[in-house]
Short mmCIF file of C-alpha atoms in Angstrom, two decimals:
data_model
loop_
_atom_site.label_atom_id
_atom_site.label_comp_id
_atom_site.label_asym_id
_atom_site.label_seq_id
_atom_site.Cartn_x
_atom_site.Cartn_y
_atom_site.Cartn_z
CA UNK G 1457 -0.02 0.04 -0.04
CA UNK G 1458 1.34 3.50 -0.82
CA UNK G 1459 1.82 5.90 2.08
CA UNK G 1460 2.18 9.50 0.72
CA UNK G 1461 3.77 11.98 3.04
CA UNK G 1462 1.90 15.23 2.65
CA UNK G 1463 1.47 18.67 4.12
CA UNK G 1464 -1.64 20.86 3.35
CA UNK G 1465 -1.17 23.19 0.36
CA UNK G 1466 -2.48 26.06 2.52
CA UNK G 1467 -5.21 27.03 0.16
CA UNK G 1468 -7.64 25.54 -2.27
CA UNK G 1469 -6.26 25.49 -5.84
CA UNK G 1470 -7.52 24.31 -9.16
CA UNK G 1471 -5.45 21.31 -10.17
CA UNK G 1472 -4.78 20.93 -13.92
CA UNK G 1473 -4.40 17.61 -15.69
CA UNK G 1474 -0.76 17.11 -14.66
CA UNK G 1475 -1.70 17.44 -11.02
CA UNK G 1476 0.24 20.71 -10.30
CA UNK G 1477 -0.80 24.32 -9.90
CA UNK G 1478 1.25 26.40 -12.32
CA UNK G 1479 0.95 29.81 -13.73
CA UNK G 1480 3.10 31.62 -16.20
CA UNK G 1481 5.31 33.18 -13.55
CA UNK G 1482 5.84 29.91 -11.61
CA UNK G 1483 9.27 28.39 -11.86
CA UNK G 1484 8.96 25.62 -9.16
CA UNK G 1485 6.09 23.91 -7.38
CA UNK G 1486 5.99 21.18 -4.82
CA UNK G 1487 2.70 22.19 -3.16
CA UNK G 1488 0.43 19.73 -4.95
CA UNK G 1489 -1.19 16.53 -3.94
CA UNK G 1490 -0.35 13.34 -5.99
CA UNK G 1491 -3.30 11.30 -7.09
CA UNK G 1492 -3.35 7.67 -8.20
CA UNK G 1493 -4.28 8.66 -11.78
CA UNK G 1494 -2.15 11.82 -12.05
CA UNK G 1495 1.50 12.53 -11.96
CA UNK G 1496 2.63 15.46 -9.74
CA UNK G 1497 5.95 16.85 -11.02
CA UNK G 1498 7.97 19.40 -9.17
CA UNK G 1499 9.17 21.00 -12.38
CA UNK G 1500 11.96 23.49 -12.12
CA UNK G 1501 13.16 25.87 -14.73
CA UNK G 1502 16.28 24.48 -16.30
CA UNK G 1503 18.09 27.56 -17.42
CA UNK G 1504 20.24 27.85 -14.27
CA UNK G 1505 20.64 24.13 -13.78
CA UNK G 1506 23.79 22.06 -14.09
CA UNK G 1507 23.76 18.97 -16.37
CA UNK G 1508 23.23 16.57 -13.45
CA UNK G 1509 20.40 18.72 -12.09
CA UNK G 1510 18.75 18.79 -15.44
CA UNK G 1511 18.99 15.03 -15.71
CA UNK G 1512 17.02 14.66 -12.49
CA UNK G 1513 14.65 17.50 -13.16
CA UNK G 1514 11.04 16.36 -13.47
CA UNK G 1515 12.01 12.74 -12.99
CA UNK G 1516 10.63 10.22 -10.44
CA UNK G 1517 13.11 7.92 -8.63
CA UNK G 1518 12.57 4.42 -7.16
CA UNK G 1519 14.97 3.56 -4.35
CA UNK G 1520 15.53 0.51 -2.17
CA UNK G 1521 17.56 0.69 1.06
CA UNK G 1522 16.29 4.26 1.73
CA UNK G 1523 16.20 3.76 5.53
CA UNK G 1524 19.90 2.68 5.70
CA UNK G 1525 23.00 4.81 6.04
CA UNK G 1526 23.77 5.30 2.37
CA UNK G 1527 20.07 5.44 1.45
CA UNK G 1528 19.35 8.28 3.86
CA UNK G 1529 22.34 10.24 2.57
CA UNK G 1530 21.35 9.59 -1.04
CA UNK G 1531 17.75 10.77 -0.45
CA UNK G 1532 18.76 13.86 1.48
CA UNK G 1533 21.26 14.94 -1.19
CA UNK G 1534 18.87 14.35 -4.07
CA UNK G 1535 16.01 16.37 -2.46
CA UNK G 1536 18.38 19.17 -1.39
CA UNK G 1537 20.45 19.57 -4.53
CA UNK G 1538 17.89 18.52 -7.18
CA UNK G 1539 14.64 20.24 -6.11
CA UNK G 1540 13.03 19.60 -9.47
CA UNK G 1541 12.70 15.90 -8.70
CA UNK G 1542 9.03 14.85 -9.01
CA UNK G 1543 8.86 11.99 -6.47
CA UNK G 1544 11.12 9.60 -4.69
CA UNK G 1545 9.35 6.27 -4.29
CA UNK G 1546 10.93 4.71 -1.29
CA UNK G 1547 10.67 0.98 -0.57
CA UNK G 1548 10.10 0.48 3.19
CA UNK G 1549 9.10 -2.61 5.17
CA UNK G 1550 7.03 -2.46 8.26
CA UNK G 1551 9.21 -3.27 11.31
CA UNK G 1552 8.67 -3.86 14.95
CA UNK G 1553 5.02 -2.99 14.89
CA UNK G 1554 5.63 0.22 12.94
CA UNK G 1555 4.04 0.88 9.53
CA UNK G 1556 5.93 2.41 6.62
CA UNK G 1557 4.59 5.86 7.37
CA UNK G 1558 5.89 5.75 11.04
CA UNK G 1559 9.22 4.48 9.87
CA UNK G 1560 9.67 7.27 7.36
CA UNK G 1561 8.72 9.88 9.89
CA UNK G 1562 11.38 8.52 12.17
CA UNK G 1563 13.91 8.70 9.33
CA UNK G 1564 13.04 12.40 8.81
CA UNK G 1565 13.48 13.10 12.50
CA UNK G 1566 17.19 12.34 12.09
CA UNK G 1567 19.36 15.50 12.45
CA UNK G 1568 20.77 14.57 9.04
CA UNK G 1569 17.64 16.15 7.41
CA UNK G 1570 17.96 19.52 9.33
CA UNK G 1571 19.66 21.31 6.46
CA UNK G 1572 17.17 20.00 3.99
CA UNK G 1573 14.29 21.18 6.15
CA UNK G 1574 15.71 24.70 6.09
CA UNK G 1575 16.36 24.77 2.31
CA UNK G 1576 13.36 22.78 1.17
CA UNK G 1577 10.78 22.82 4.03
CA UNK G 1578 8.08 21.06 2.01
CA UNK G 1579 10.26 18.24 0.68
CA UNK G 1580 7.83 15.60 2.16
CA UNK G 1581 5.55 16.17 -0.79
CA UNK G 1582 8.18 14.51 -2.96
CA UNK G 1583 8.59 11.36 -0.87
CA UNK G 1584 6.23 8.40 -1.35
CA UNK G 1585 6.63 5.34 0.87
CA UNK G 1586 6.02 2.01 -0.85
CA UNK G 1587 5.30 -0.99 1.44
CA UNK G 1588 7.57 -3.83 0.51
CA UNK G 1589 10.44 -6.07 1.56
CA UNK G 1590 13.62 -7.02 -0.34
CA UNK G 1591 13.62 -10.51 1.27
CA UNK G 1592 10.29 -11.34 -0.39
CA UNK G 1593 9.70 -12.32 -4.07
CA UNK G 1594 8.96 -9.29 -6.28
CA UNK G 1595 10.23 -7.04 -3.51
CA UNK G 1596 6.97 -7.65 -1.67
CA UNK G 1597 5.27 -4.83 -3.67
CA UNK G 1598 1.54 -4.95 -4.24
CA UNK G 1599 0.12 -4.97 -7.78
CA UNK G 1600 -1.28 -1.43 -7.49
CA UNK G 1601 2.01 -0.05 -6.24
CA UNK G 1602 3.92 -1.85 -8.99
CA UNK G 1603 1.69 -0.21 -11.58
CA UNK G 1604 2.32 3.18 -9.99
CA UNK G 1605 6.11 2.79 -9.99
CA UNK G 1606 6.41 1.43 -13.49
CA UNK G 1607 4.27 4.27 -14.83
CA UNK G 1608 6.09 7.12 -13.11
CA UNK G 1609 9.68 6.08 -12.40
CA UNK G 1610 12.65 6.71 -14.80
CA UNK G 1611 15.63 6.35 -12.42
CA UNK G 1612 16.28 3.37 -10.07
CA UNK G 1613 18.80 3.09 -7.23
CA UNK G 1614 19.01 -0.41 -5.82
CA UNK G 1615 20.85 0.25 -2.59
CA UNK G 1616 19.25 -2.34 -0.28
CA UNK G 1617 21.52 -5.08 1.13
CA UNK G 1618 22.16 -6.97 4.35
CA UNK G 1619 25.74 -5.77 5.12
CA UNK G 1620 26.34 -8.11 8.05
CA UNK G 1621 29.41 -10.19 7.19
CA UNK G 1622 28.14 -13.16 9.22
CA UNK G 1623 24.57 -13.05 7.92
CA UNK G 1624 22.91 -16.41 7.48
CA UNK G 1625 23.07 -17.57 3.87
CA UNK G 1626 19.32 -18.26 3.97
CA UNK G 1627 18.65 -14.53 4.49
CA UNK G 1628 21.61 -12.99 2.61
CA UNK G 1629 20.64 -14.72 -0.68
CA UNK G 1630 17.03 -13.37 -1.02
CA UNK G 1631 18.08 -9.82 -0.06
CA UNK G 1632 21.50 -9.53 -1.80
CA UNK G 1633 21.01 -11.87 -4.84
CA UNK G 1634 17.28 -12.26 -5.61
CA UNK G 1635 16.26 -8.65 -4.91
CA UNK G 1636 18.55 -7.15 -7.58
CA UNK G 1637 16.92 -9.55 -10.04
CA UNK G 1638 13.46 -8.43 -8.87
CA UNK G 1639 14.48 -4.77 -9.13
CA UNK G 1640 15.69 -5.35 -12.76
CA UNK G 1641 12.46 -7.16 -13.64
CA UNK G 1642 10.51 -4.18 -12.19
CA UNK G 1643 12.69 -1.69 -14.14
CA UNK G 1644 12.15 -3.55 -17.38
CA UNK G 1645 8.47 -2.70 -17.16
CA UNK G 1646 9.28 1.05 -16.94
CA UNK G 1647 8.78 2.65 -20.41
CA UNK G 1648 10.66 5.80 -19.40
CA UNK G 1649 13.63 4.14 -17.71
CA UNK G 1650 16.79 6.34 -18.03
CA UNK G 1651 19.13 4.79 -15.54
CA UNK G 1652 19.38 1.85 -13.14
CA UNK G 1653 22.24 1.63 -10.64
CA UNK G 1654 23.01 -1.42 -8.55
CA UNK G 1655 25.10 -0.65 -5.43
CA UNK G 1656 27.65 -3.42 -4.85
CA UNK G 1657 30.93 -3.30 -2.91
CA UNK G 1658 34.59 -2.86 -3.86
CA UNK G 1659 35.17 -6.19 -2.04
CA UNK G 1660 32.69 -8.28 -3.99
CA UNK G 1661 35.65 -10.05 -5.74
CA UNK G 1662 38.00 -9.96 -2.72
CA UNK G 1663 39.74 -13.27 -3.50
CA UNK G 1664 41.52 -11.34 -6.33
CA UNK G 1665 44.39 -9.01 -5.62
CA UNK G 1666 43.76 -6.73 -8.61
CA UNK G 1667 40.09 -5.73 -9.09
CA UNK G 1668 39.15 -4.12 -12.42
CA UNK G 1669 35.97 -2.31 -13.32
CA UNK G 1670 34.27 -5.32 -14.88
CA UNK G 1671 31.91 -8.00 -13.85
CA UNK G 1672 33.71 -11.23 -13.01
CA UNK G 1673 32.43 -14.83 -13.27
CA UNK G 1674 30.40 -15.62 -10.16
CA UNK G 1675 31.42 -18.15 -7.50
CA UNK G 1676 28.14 -19.88 -8.22
CA UNK G 1677 25.42 -19.49 -10.82
CA UNK G 1678 22.75 -17.14 -9.28
CA UNK G 1679 19.71 -19.22 -10.33
CA UNK G 1680 21.13 -22.35 -8.74
CA UNK G 1681 21.99 -20.51 -5.56
CA UNK G 1682 18.48 -18.96 -5.29
CA UNK G 1683 16.86 -22.36 -5.97
CA UNK G 1684 19.14 -24.06 -3.45
CA UNK G 1685 18.13 -21.67 -0.69
CA UNK G 1686 14.43 -22.20 -1.52
CA UNK G 1687 14.69 -26.00 -1.45
CA UNK G 1688 16.70 -26.89 1.67
CA UNK G 1689 16.20 -26.11 5.36
CA UNK G 1690 18.07 -23.67 7.54
CA UNK G 1691 20.21 -26.25 9.31
CA UNK G 1692 21.49 -27.85 6.13
CA UNK G 1693 22.22 -24.41 4.60
CA UNK G 1694 24.36 -23.53 7.63
CA UNK G 1695 26.26 -26.81 7.34
CA UNK G 1696 27.09 -26.33 3.63
CA UNK G 1697 27.77 -22.59 3.83
CA UNK G 1698 31.54 -23.01 4.26
CA UNK G 1699 31.70 -25.20 1.15
CA UNK G 1700 29.60 -22.71 -0.77
CA UNK G 1701 31.80 -19.74 0.24
CA UNK G 1702 35.02 -21.29 -0.99
CA UNK G 1703 37.60 -18.52 -1.28
CA UNK G 1704 35.15 -15.83 -0.13
CA UNK G 1705 35.54 -14.91 3.56
CA UNK G 1706 31.89 -14.26 4.38
CA UNK G 1707 28.31 -14.36 3.02
CA UNK G 1708 28.23 -10.63 2.32
CA UNK G 1709 31.04 -10.60 -0.26
CA UNK G 1710 29.96 -13.88 -1.67
CA UNK G 1711 26.35 -12.87 -2.31
CA UNK G 1712 27.55 -9.49 -3.68
CA UNK G 1713 29.70 -11.30 -6.21
CA UNK G 1714 26.79 -13.43 -7.31
CA UNK G 1715 24.56 -10.39 -7.53
CA UNK G 1716 26.81 -8.61 -9.94
CA UNK G 1717 26.58 -11.48 -12.37
CA UNK G 1718 22.79 -11.51 -12.07
CA UNK G 1719 22.71 -7.79 -12.85
CA UNK G 1720 24.96 -8.22 -15.90
CA UNK G 1721 22.92 -11.21 -17.17
CA UNK G 1722 19.63 -9.51 -16.72
CA UNK G 1723 20.59 -6.11 -18.01
CA UNK G 1724 19.97 -6.78 -21.61
CA UNK G 1725 19.59 -3.48 -23.41
CA UNK G 1726 18.59 -1.56 -20.27
CA UNK G 1727 20.67 1.43 -19.06
CA UNK G 1728 22.24 -0.42 -16.15
CA UNK G 1729 25.41 0.21 -14.15
CA UNK G 1730 27.19 -1.17 -11.05
CA UNK G 1731 28.59 1.11 -8.36
CA UNK G 1732 31.23 -0.34 -6.11
CA UNK G 1733 32.08 1.79 -3.01
CA UNK G 1734 34.94 0.86 -0.65
CA UNK G 1735 34.41 1.10 3.14
CA UNK G 1736 31.83 3.86 3.59
CA UNK G 1737 32.25 5.75 6.88
CA UNK G 1738 31.03 9.14 8.15
CA UNK G 1739 30.33 12.30 6.14
CA UNK G 1740 33.09 14.75 5.37
CA UNK G 1741 31.27 18.05 5.01
CA UNK G 1742 27.57 17.78 4.17
CA UNK G 1743 24.86 17.94 5.36
CA UNK G 1744 26.50 17.51 8.75
CA UNK G 1745 30.18 17.28 9.67
CA UNK G 1746 31.05 13.66 10.70
CA UNK G 1747 27.51 12.23 10.65
CA UNK G 1748 27.38 8.48 11.05
CA UNK G 1749 24.60 6.10 12.29
CA UNK G 1750 26.28 2.67 12.43
CA UNK G 1751 29.22 0.75 13.94
CA UNK G 1752 30.39 -1.17 10.91
CA UNK G 1753 34.01 -1.58 10.10
CA UNK G 1754 36.52 0.97 11.29
CA UNK G 1755 33.78 2.93 13.06
CA UNK G 1756 33.19 0.11 15.56
CA UNK G 1757 36.90 -0.06 16.15
CA UNK G 1758 37.22 3.61 16.70
CA UNK G 1759 34.20 3.78 19.08
CA UNK G 1760 35.54 0.75 21.04
CA UNK G 1761 38.96 2.23 21.34
CA UNK G 1762 37.66 5.68 22.24
CA UNK G 1763 35.56 4.28 25.12
CA UNK G 1764 38.52 2.21 26.46
CA UNK G 1765 36.91 -1.15 25.76
CA UNK G 1766 38.97 -2.17 22.75
CA UNK G 1767 42.74 -2.41 23.23
CA UNK G 1768 44.01 -4.48 20.27
CA UNK G 1769 43.04 -5.58 16.77
CA UNK G 1770 44.80 -8.03 14.42
CA UNK G 1771 45.79 -5.59 11.63
CA UNK G 1772 48.75 -4.86 9.40
CA UNK G 1773 49.02 -1.13 9.98
CA UNK G 1774 51.18 -0.55 6.93
CA UNK G 1775 48.48 -1.51 4.40
CA UNK G 1776 45.95 0.92 2.98
CA UNK G 1777 42.65 1.44 4.78
CA UNK G 1778 40.26 1.79 1.82
CA UNK G 1779 37.80 4.16 3.49
CA UNK G 1780 35.68 6.70 1.73
CA UNK G 1781 33.45 9.45 3.18
CA UNK G 1782 29.72 8.96 3.05
CA UNK G 1783 28.81 12.24 1.45
CA UNK G 1784 31.42 11.91 -1.28
CA UNK G 1785 30.13 8.36 -1.93
CA UNK G 1786 26.51 9.27 -2.55
CA UNK G 1787 27.63 12.24 -4.74
CA UNK G 1788 29.48 9.71 -6.89
CA UNK G 1789 26.47 7.46 -6.89
CA UNK G 1790 24.22 10.33 -8.05
CA UNK G 1791 26.71 11.19 -10.76
CA UNK G 1792 26.98 7.52 -11.88
CA UNK G 1793 23.24 7.38 -12.65
CA UNK G 1794 23.65 10.50 -14.87
CA UNK G 1795 26.76 8.95 -16.55
CA UNK G 1796 24.96 5.63 -17.17
CA UNK G 1797 22.19 7.61 -19.03
CA UNK G 1798 24.78 9.49 -21.02
CA UNK G 1799 26.48 6.28 -22.05
CA UNK G 1800 23.04 4.97 -23.14
CA UNK G 1801 22.52 8.01 -25.34
CA UNK G 1802 26.03 7.66 -26.91
CA UNK G 1803 25.27 4.12 -28.18
CA UNK G 1804 23.33 3.72 -31.34
CA UNK G 1805 22.40 0.15 -31.98
CA UNK G 1806 20.71 -2.49 -29.84
CA UNK G 1807 23.72 -4.74 -29.91
CA UNK G 1808 25.94 -1.89 -28.61
CA UNK G 1809 23.65 -1.35 -25.69
CA UNK G 1810 23.91 -5.03 -24.73
CA UNK G 1811 27.69 -5.22 -24.75
CA UNK G 1812 28.77 -3.67 -21.45
CA UNK G 1813 27.49 -2.97 -18.00
CA UNK G 1814 29.67 -0.10 -16.74
CA UNK G 1815 31.26 -0.67 -13.35
CA UNK G 1816 32.46 2.20 -11.14
CA UNK G 1817 35.06 1.43 -8.48
CA UNK G 1818 34.80 4.16 -5.84
CA UNK G 1819 37.94 3.74 -3.73
CA UNK G 1820 40.54 5.81 -1.86
CA UNK G 1821 43.76 4.58 -3.46
CA UNK G 1822 44.35 7.92 -5.24
CA UNK G 1823 44.56 9.52 -1.74
CA UNK G 1824 45.80 6.66 0.32
CA UNK G 1825 45.77 6.37 4.08
CA UNK G 1826 47.16 3.36 5.99
CA UNK G 1827 45.59 1.69 9.09
CA UNK G 1828 48.44 3.04 11.21
CA UNK G 1829 47.69 6.49 9.94
CA UNK G 1830 44.03 5.98 10.59
CA UNK G 1831 44.81 4.85 14.18
CA UNK G 1832 47.20 7.82 14.81
CA UNK G 1833 44.71 10.40 13.55
CA UNK G 1834 41.76 8.76 15.46
CA UNK G 1835 43.88 8.74 18.67
CA UNK G 1836 44.98 12.34 18.23
CA UNK G 1837 41.44 13.68 17.78
CA UNK G 1838 40.00 11.15 20.25
CA UNK G 1839 42.04 12.89 22.93
CA UNK G 1840 40.72 16.22 21.66
CA UNK G 1841 37.03 14.97 21.82
CA UNK G 1842 36.96 12.41 24.63
CA UNK G 1843 33.66 10.94 25.73
CA UNK G 1844 32.34 11.02 29.24
CA UNK G 1845 31.06 7.49 28.71
CA UNK G 1846 34.46 5.99 28.47
CA UNK G 1847 35.22 3.19 30.98
CA UNK G 1848 38.99 3.40 30.73
CA UNK G 1849 41.73 5.54 29.16
CA UNK G 1850 42.62 5.13 25.43
CA UNK G 1851 45.09 2.19 25.05
CA UNK G 1852 44.78 0.75 21.63
CA UNK G 1853 47.17 -0.75 19.02
CA UNK G 1854 47.28 -2.50 15.69
CA UNK G 1855 49.05 -5.85 16.03
CA UNK G 1856 50.26 -7.47 12.83
CA UNK G 1857 51.27 -10.74 14.51
CA UNK G 1858 48.44 -13.01 15.62
CA UNK G 1859 50.22 -14.30 18.73
CA UNK G 1860 50.90 -10.80 20.00
CA UNK G 1861 47.30 -9.80 19.35
CA UNK G 1862 46.06 -12.89 21.24
CA UNK G 1863 48.34 -12.05 24.19
CA UNK G 1864 46.71 -8.59 24.39
CA UNK G 1865 43.25 -10.07 24.10
CA UNK G 1866 43.87 -12.40 27.06
CA UNK G 1867 45.62 -9.91 29.25
CA UNK G 1868 43.81 -6.67 28.39
CA UNK G 1869 40.36 -7.90 27.41
CA UNK G 1870 39.46 -11.19 28.95
CA UNK G 1871 41.34 -10.96 32.23
CA UNK G 1872 39.94 -7.53 33.27
CA UNK G 1873 36.47 -8.62 32.02
CA UNK G 1874 36.67 -11.66 34.29
CA UNK G 1875 37.71 -9.73 37.30
CA UNK G 1876 34.98 -7.15 36.73
CA UNK G 1877 32.35 -9.81 36.28
CA UNK G 1878 33.54 -11.58 39.45
CA UNK G 1879 33.07 -8.39 41.48
CA UNK G 1880 29.69 -7.80 39.80
CA UNK G 1881 28.46 -11.22 40.81
CA UNK G 1882 29.70 -10.68 44.38
CA UNK G 1883 27.58 -7.56 44.48
CA UNK G 1884 24.59 -9.50 43.40
CA UNK G 1885 24.40 -7.92 39.92
CA UNK G 1886 24.26 -9.40 36.42
CA UNK G 1887 27.73 -9.84 34.86
CA UNK G 1888 28.07 -8.55 31.35
CA UNK G 1889 31.71 -7.74 30.46
CA UNK G 1890 32.62 -11.18 29.14
CA UNK G 1891 29.45 -11.17 27.06
CA UNK G 1892 30.46 -7.79 25.61
CA UNK G 1893 33.92 -9.02 24.75
CA UNK G 1894 32.56 -12.13 23.02
CA UNK G 1895 30.64 -9.87 20.67
CA UNK G 1896 33.69 -7.62 20.14
CA UNK G 1897 35.93 -10.58 19.34
CA UNK G 1898 33.37 -11.99 16.94
CA UNK G 1899 33.29 -8.56 15.21
CA UNK G 1900 37.05 -8.41 15.04
CA UNK G 1901 37.23 -11.95 13.63
CA UNK G 1902 35.14 -10.99 10.54
CA UNK G 1903 37.42 -7.92 10.05
CA UNK G 1904 40.68 -9.78 10.11
CA UNK G 1905 40.48 -10.72 6.42
CA UNK G 1906 40.24 -7.03 5.37
CA UNK G 1907 42.81 -5.72 7.89
CA UNK G 1908 45.55 -8.14 6.78
CA UNK G 1909 45.21 -7.96 3.04
CA UNK G 1910 45.68 -5.21 0.53
CA UNK G 1911 44.06 -4.77 -2.93
CA UNK G 1912 44.75 -2.78 -6.06
CA UNK G 1913 41.73 -1.30 -7.83
CA UNK G 1914 41.30 -0.06 -11.38
CA UNK G 1915 39.00 3.04 -11.39
CA UNK G 1916 39.32 4.52 -14.94
CA UNK G 1917 35.61 4.43 -15.54
CA UNK G 1918 34.97 6.45 -12.47
CA UNK G 1919 37.79 8.90 -13.40
CA UNK G 1920 36.29 9.39 -16.81
CA UNK G 1921 32.95 10.21 -15.30
CA UNK G 1922 34.60 12.64 -12.93
CA UNK G 1923 36.36 14.45 -15.75
CA UNK G 1924 33.19 14.72 -17.77
CA UNK G 1925 31.42 16.69 -14.99
CA UNK G 1926 31.15 20.50 -15.42
CA UNK G 1927 32.85 22.75 -12.82
CA UNK G 1928 29.46 23.40 -11.19
CA UNK G 1929 28.65 19.72 -10.96
CA UNK G 1930 32.16 19.02 -9.73
CA UNK G 1931 31.43 21.30 -6.76
CA UNK G 1932 27.74 20.55 -6.20
CA UNK G 1933 28.29 16.74 -6.34
CA UNK G 1934 31.88 16.67 -4.98
CA UNK G 1935 33.24 13.21 -5.13
CA UNK G 1936 36.94 13.71 -5.87
CA UNK G 1937 38.64 11.67 -3.17
CA UNK G 1938 42.00 13.44 -3.82
CA UNK G 1939 40.51 16.63 -2.28
CA UNK G 1940 40.08 14.99 1.13
CA UNK G 1941 42.26 16.26 3.86
CA UNK G 1942 42.46 13.18 6.08
CA UNK G 1943 43.54 15.04 9.21
CA UNK G 1944 40.58 17.36 8.99
CA UNK G 1945 38.33 14.48 8.07
CA UNK G 1946 39.22 12.28 11.06
CA UNK G 1947 38.82 15.23 13.36
CA UNK G 1948 35.20 15.47 12.43
CA UNK G 1949 34.86 11.67 12.18
CA UNK G 1950 35.88 11.16 15.82
CA UNK G 1951 33.69 14.11 16.90
CA UNK G 1952 30.78 12.60 14.91
CA UNK G 1953 31.17 9.17 16.62
CA UNK G 1954 30.99 10.93 19.98
CA UNK G 1955 27.86 12.86 19.11
CA UNK G 1956 25.79 10.64 16.86
CA UNK G 1957 26.81 7.09 17.95
CA UNK G 1958 27.87 7.34 21.62
CA UNK G 1959 25.14 10.03 22.08
CA UNK G 1960 27.42 12.23 24.13
CA UNK G 1961 26.53 15.87 23.24
CA UNK G 1962 29.41 18.32 22.65
CA UNK G 1963 28.22 20.40 25.55
CA UNK G 1964 29.61 17.76 27.97
CA UNK G 1965 33.11 18.02 26.48
CA UNK G 1966 34.71 19.87 29.43
CA UNK G 1967 33.36 17.34 31.97
CA UNK G 1968 34.62 14.50 29.71
CA UNK G 1969 38.15 16.05 29.61
CA UNK G 1970 38.21 16.16 33.43
CA UNK G 1971 37.19 12.52 33.61
CA UNK G 1972 39.71 11.65 30.81
CA UNK G 1973 42.50 13.23 32.86
CA UNK G 1974 41.49 11.20 35.89
CA UNK G 1975 41.43 7.95 33.84
CA UNK G 1976 44.87 8.84 32.49
CA UNK G 1977 46.46 8.96 35.94
CA UNK G 1978 44.63 5.80 36.98
CA UNK G 1979 45.96 4.12 33.83
CA UNK G 1980 49.50 5.24 34.59
CA UNK G 1981 49.29 4.13 38.22
CA UNK G 1982 48.03 0.75 37.23
CA UNK G 1983 50.93 0.35 34.74
CA UNK G 1984 53.41 1.15 37.40
CA UNK G 1985 51.80 -1.33 39.80
CA UNK G 1986 51.79 -4.07 37.25
CA UNK G 1987 55.41 -3.27 36.25
CA UNK G 1988 56.36 -3.48 39.88
CA UNK G 1989 54.57 -6.81 40.30
CA UNK G 1990 56.28 -8.21 37.25
CA UNK G 1991 59.68 -7.08 38.49
CA UNK G 1992 59.01 -8.39 41.91
CA UNK G 1993 58.02 -11.82 40.53
CA UNK G 1994 61.13 -11.89 38.37
CA UNK G 1995 63.36 -10.95 41.32
CA UNK G 1996 61.81 -13.60 43.60
CA UNK G 1997 62.13 -16.23 40.81
CA UNK G 1998 65.80 -15.40 40.26
CA UNK G 1999 66.42 -15.32 44.03
CA UNK G 2000 64.80 -18.77 44.41
CA UNK G 2001 66.75 -20.25 41.56
CA UNK G 2002 69.98 -18.79 42.93
CA UNK G 2003 69.33 -20.36 46.32
CA UNK G 2004 68.52 -23.76 44.73
CA UNK G 2005 71.53 -23.94 42.50
CA UNK G 2006 74.02 -22.11 44.78
#
């Protein structure tokens, strides 16, 4: 069922056939009510528009994954920078007793949308929530909603995915493999389709060392994998998952690799492209400095280290940390849809249109930063923006050698956790530190593959797109990774983790610094006590041995 997010127009107006109230002096309108049989376009005068803005002007967009991190950034940027967009049809699933309307309202309550609300206060007219679920056949969309989408939509962003590395194969396949096929099938019914972008990952083909901008042979035929998941029970799927994965380290990268092949196979003569971002972390500049809403990848490590919980990770600090800012990533994604349409227009025959699905690797190798540099900058700015919710002083390191890392895990993670839980039980309370560390160590285990291996990426297709942008689009949709100042970026990144994830407002910074100083001296005192204990044990051991053998 469609949930249309509306505000009253403020006055009664005569609505012409196209559903909008326009007069000869009107350049933009969003104050109109969409109807099931009419299309309501927010049509903006194109004379002052950039090429990318003109591409989106008057178009309707269908988007999956709009309630996720990248989806929210993408929707916010499109609405703020391309006000001429007619509608964004957003696939949303009911969750935890909340219908799609409630879920969308919660999304718009995020501070991420504060800048949009100032610039385009009536943007809700342009957002239409479509009830559906990517884990269901046909995206779980009703027949009436499907008819509405296929009639109105001309641009599709398939962003939805389960990004958990250890997701069960039984769930990962429907969402990550079957839903791209369903989205393509839906797009094939759109007579006005201009561009379809499937969001993959730079690590979809991670068993390779050199990753080009092309679709590789899949680890398993998509149709066979989908059928297999439909025919066998959960327990058997779990048992055979290691054999299915083969060289792939987890279900996320495996299903993403299979999904790319299903997109290429199903593209036909449609204007389809694949966008492969690297590790997407917080925003750089817009709409908020350092905005982040998840603990995936390096963000979880930074948050754990900043609160004093995480002390070691198995990581080769000399290799590149292939991280990219969230706002630059969605800018590149927006530009990719435009570039895919341009490529389509430049081809002339049906056969030419079937030859190639363009792939865009969006990575940071042109402005590299290593894991050691990432750690150093996070530590530097973590001390500038400490959190009052820290339980211990910052004491974190990258350990290349597994045995050294395990030593730190047992001494600095498990032993303190055991002591704290013992005291907690003696006080009659519920122990929880060992449980927390079990989750942390499981999280670190799935990261090991990516923190101990380095890849080389080809990104010529992305660079050609970047060079084809006008100076205005280059600024409005900034996605040039070489312009990122990593020191400035990580200052805002750490600050954003404190504010948006740890939920520690910047107003408490002074109190946090006082606590941080106290934790520092406790940390130093404990190190001296431990050093004395070790020396004392060594001295007594040597004294005993001397007496025995004297």
